[in-house]
């Protein structure tokens, strides 16, 4: 029973364009959502988060949108840069503090 | 400030052998988590320590896995005996408080042959 799903295993975009990574969840008890970025042979690195009481959080080139009614969140990266190429994991958390991850989306930004 | 460190970075063992993974959290972080990623799938929670106490071990797959955090500093995760399906990347993460961001180590890549 996978509670967080990232249905796109890969995404390829051109440098300078927008990257949109999507994530769906099924557990309505999740109250905090996070995006992690992972390079090969490294651990996940925290990127940006959003509380369930908000619908948008922005940090530089990165914006996360949350649609609670649809149980959907997305990460927008604009403009995309080649250094953004990595695996992006969506994660959700309840008050118990354990992270529940999606399977990840491999983003490739082409120069 | 040093990040989360894990040792070894890679381990190749035969089925039936024992392996012990070590995690050193960020200094001052009371919360320590173990996660595992198998076959490129999602990263799955294994267990959570608060200082030396196991807060949540509901993600541990079976009794072949034993985690300890004596003294509330570093933690070890022992797999005994190892099975083929235990292969994967084992990540450790730490946070100062339960509500704070979890910082991950580089992982230990375990291959059981």
PDB file of C-alpha atoms in Angstrom, chain A residues 2 4 32 34 36 38-46 49 87 89 93 95-104, chain B residues 31 33 35 37 40-45 48 55-56 58-59 89 91 98-107 109:
ATOM      1  CA  UNK A   2       1.968   2.960  -1.316  1.00  0.00           C
ATOM      2  CA  UNK A   4       2.839   8.545  -1.770  1.00  0.00           C
ATOM      3  CA  UNK A  32       3.582  18.184   6.089  1.00  0.00           C
ATOM      4  CA  UNK A  34       8.721  17.749   1.577  1.00  0.00           C
ATOM      5  CA  UNK A  36      14.236  15.914  -1.445  1.00  0.00           C
ATOM      6  CA  UNK A  38      19.288  13.082  -4.635  1.00  0.00           C
ATOM      7  CA  UNK A  39      22.461  12.881  -6.676  1.00  0.00           C
ATOM      8  CA  UNK A  40      24.049   9.474  -7.448  1.00  0.00           C
ATOM      9  CA  UNK A  41      25.994   7.947  -4.546  1.00  0.00           C
ATOM     10  CA  UNK A  42      24.714  10.617  -2.155  1.00  0.00           C
ATOM     11  CA  UNK A  43      21.911  10.734   0.361  1.00  0.00           C
ATOM     12  CA  UNK A  44      18.718  12.734  -0.203  1.00  0.00           C
ATOM     13  CA  UNK A  45      19.087  16.469   0.389  1.00  0.00           C
ATOM     14  CA  UNK A  46      16.189  18.525   1.678  1.00  0.00           C
ATOM     15  CA  UNK A  49       8.597  21.825   2.219  1.00  0.00           C
ATOM     16  CA  UNK A  87      16.302  12.219  -8.644  1.00  0.00           C
ATOM     17  CA  UNK A  89      11.641  12.440  -4.040  1.00  0.00           C
ATOM     18  CA  UNK A  93       4.935  13.202   7.223  1.00  0.00           C
ATOM     19  CA  UNK A  95       2.922  13.884  13.680  1.00  0.00           C
ATOM     20  CA  UNK A  96       4.744  10.605  14.153  1.00  0.00           C
ATOM     21  CA  UNK A  97       7.714  12.103  12.270  1.00  0.00           C
ATOM     22  CA  UNK A  98       8.462   9.176   9.964  1.00  0.00           C
ATOM     23  CA  UNK A  99       8.875  10.179   6.331  1.00  0.00           C
ATOM     24  CA  UNK A 100       6.866   8.343   3.690  1.00  0.00           C
ATOM     25  CA  UNK A 101       8.515   8.656   0.290  1.00  0.00           C
ATOM     26  CA  UNK A 102       7.441   8.306  -3.302  1.00  0.00           C
ATOM     27  CA  UNK A 103       9.518   6.289  -5.757  1.00  0.00           C
ATOM     28  CA  UNK A 104      11.287   9.323  -7.160  1.00  0.00           C
TER      29      UNK A 104
ATOM     30  CA  UNK B  31      16.425  11.974  16.628  1.00  0.00           C
ATOM     31  CA  UNK B  33      16.201   7.425  11.678  1.00  0.00           C
ATOM     32  CA  UNK B  35      15.563   4.084   6.024  1.00  0.00           C
ATOM     33  CA  UNK B  37      15.800   1.824  -0.577  1.00  0.00           C
ATOM     34  CA  UNK B  40      15.327   1.630  -7.024  1.00  0.00           C
ATOM     35  CA  UNK B  41      11.960   1.722  -5.308  1.00  0.00           C
ATOM     36  CA  UNK B  42      10.771   4.231  -2.748  1.00  0.00           C
ATOM     37  CA  UNK B  43      12.808   4.947   0.354  1.00  0.00           C
ATOM     38  CA  UNK B  44      11.126   3.113   3.235  1.00  0.00           C
ATOM     39  CA  UNK B  45      11.228   3.889   6.932  1.00  0.00           C
ATOM     40  CA  UNK B  48      13.310   5.971  14.754  1.00  0.00           C
ATOM     41  CA  UNK B  55      10.476   5.500  19.401  1.00  0.00           C
ATOM     42  CA  UNK B  56       9.075   3.618  16.420  1.00  0.00           C
ATOM     43  CA  UNK B  58       7.322  -0.544  12.986  1.00  0.00           C
ATOM     44  CA  UNK B  59       9.225  -0.469   9.692  1.00  0.00           C
ATOM     45  CA  UNK B  89      20.853   1.217   0.099  1.00  0.00           C
ATOM     46  CA  UNK B  91      20.174   5.547   4.745  1.00  0.00           C
ATOM     47  CA  UNK B  98      10.892  15.623  15.683  1.00  0.00           C
ATOM     48  CA  UNK B  99       9.368  18.545  13.796  1.00  0.00           C
ATOM     49  CA  UNK B 100      12.595  19.592  12.139  1.00  0.00           C
ATOM     50  CA  UNK B 101      14.047  18.652   8.795  1.00  0.00           C
ATOM     51  CA  UNK B 102      15.739  15.267   8.626  1.00  0.00           C
ATOM     52  CA  UNK B 103      19.281  15.362   7.244  1.00  0.00           C
ATOM     53  CA  UNK B 104      20.421  12.243   5.447  1.00  0.00           C
ATOM     54  CA  UNK B 105      23.763  10.503   5.282  1.00  0.00           C
ATOM     55  CA  UNK B 106      25.244   9.207   2.015  1.00  0.00           C
ATOM     56  CA  UNK B 107      23.962   5.693   2.595  1.00  0.00           C
ATOM     57  CA  UNK B 109      25.115   0.133  -0.348  1.00  0.00           C
TER      58      UNK B 109
END
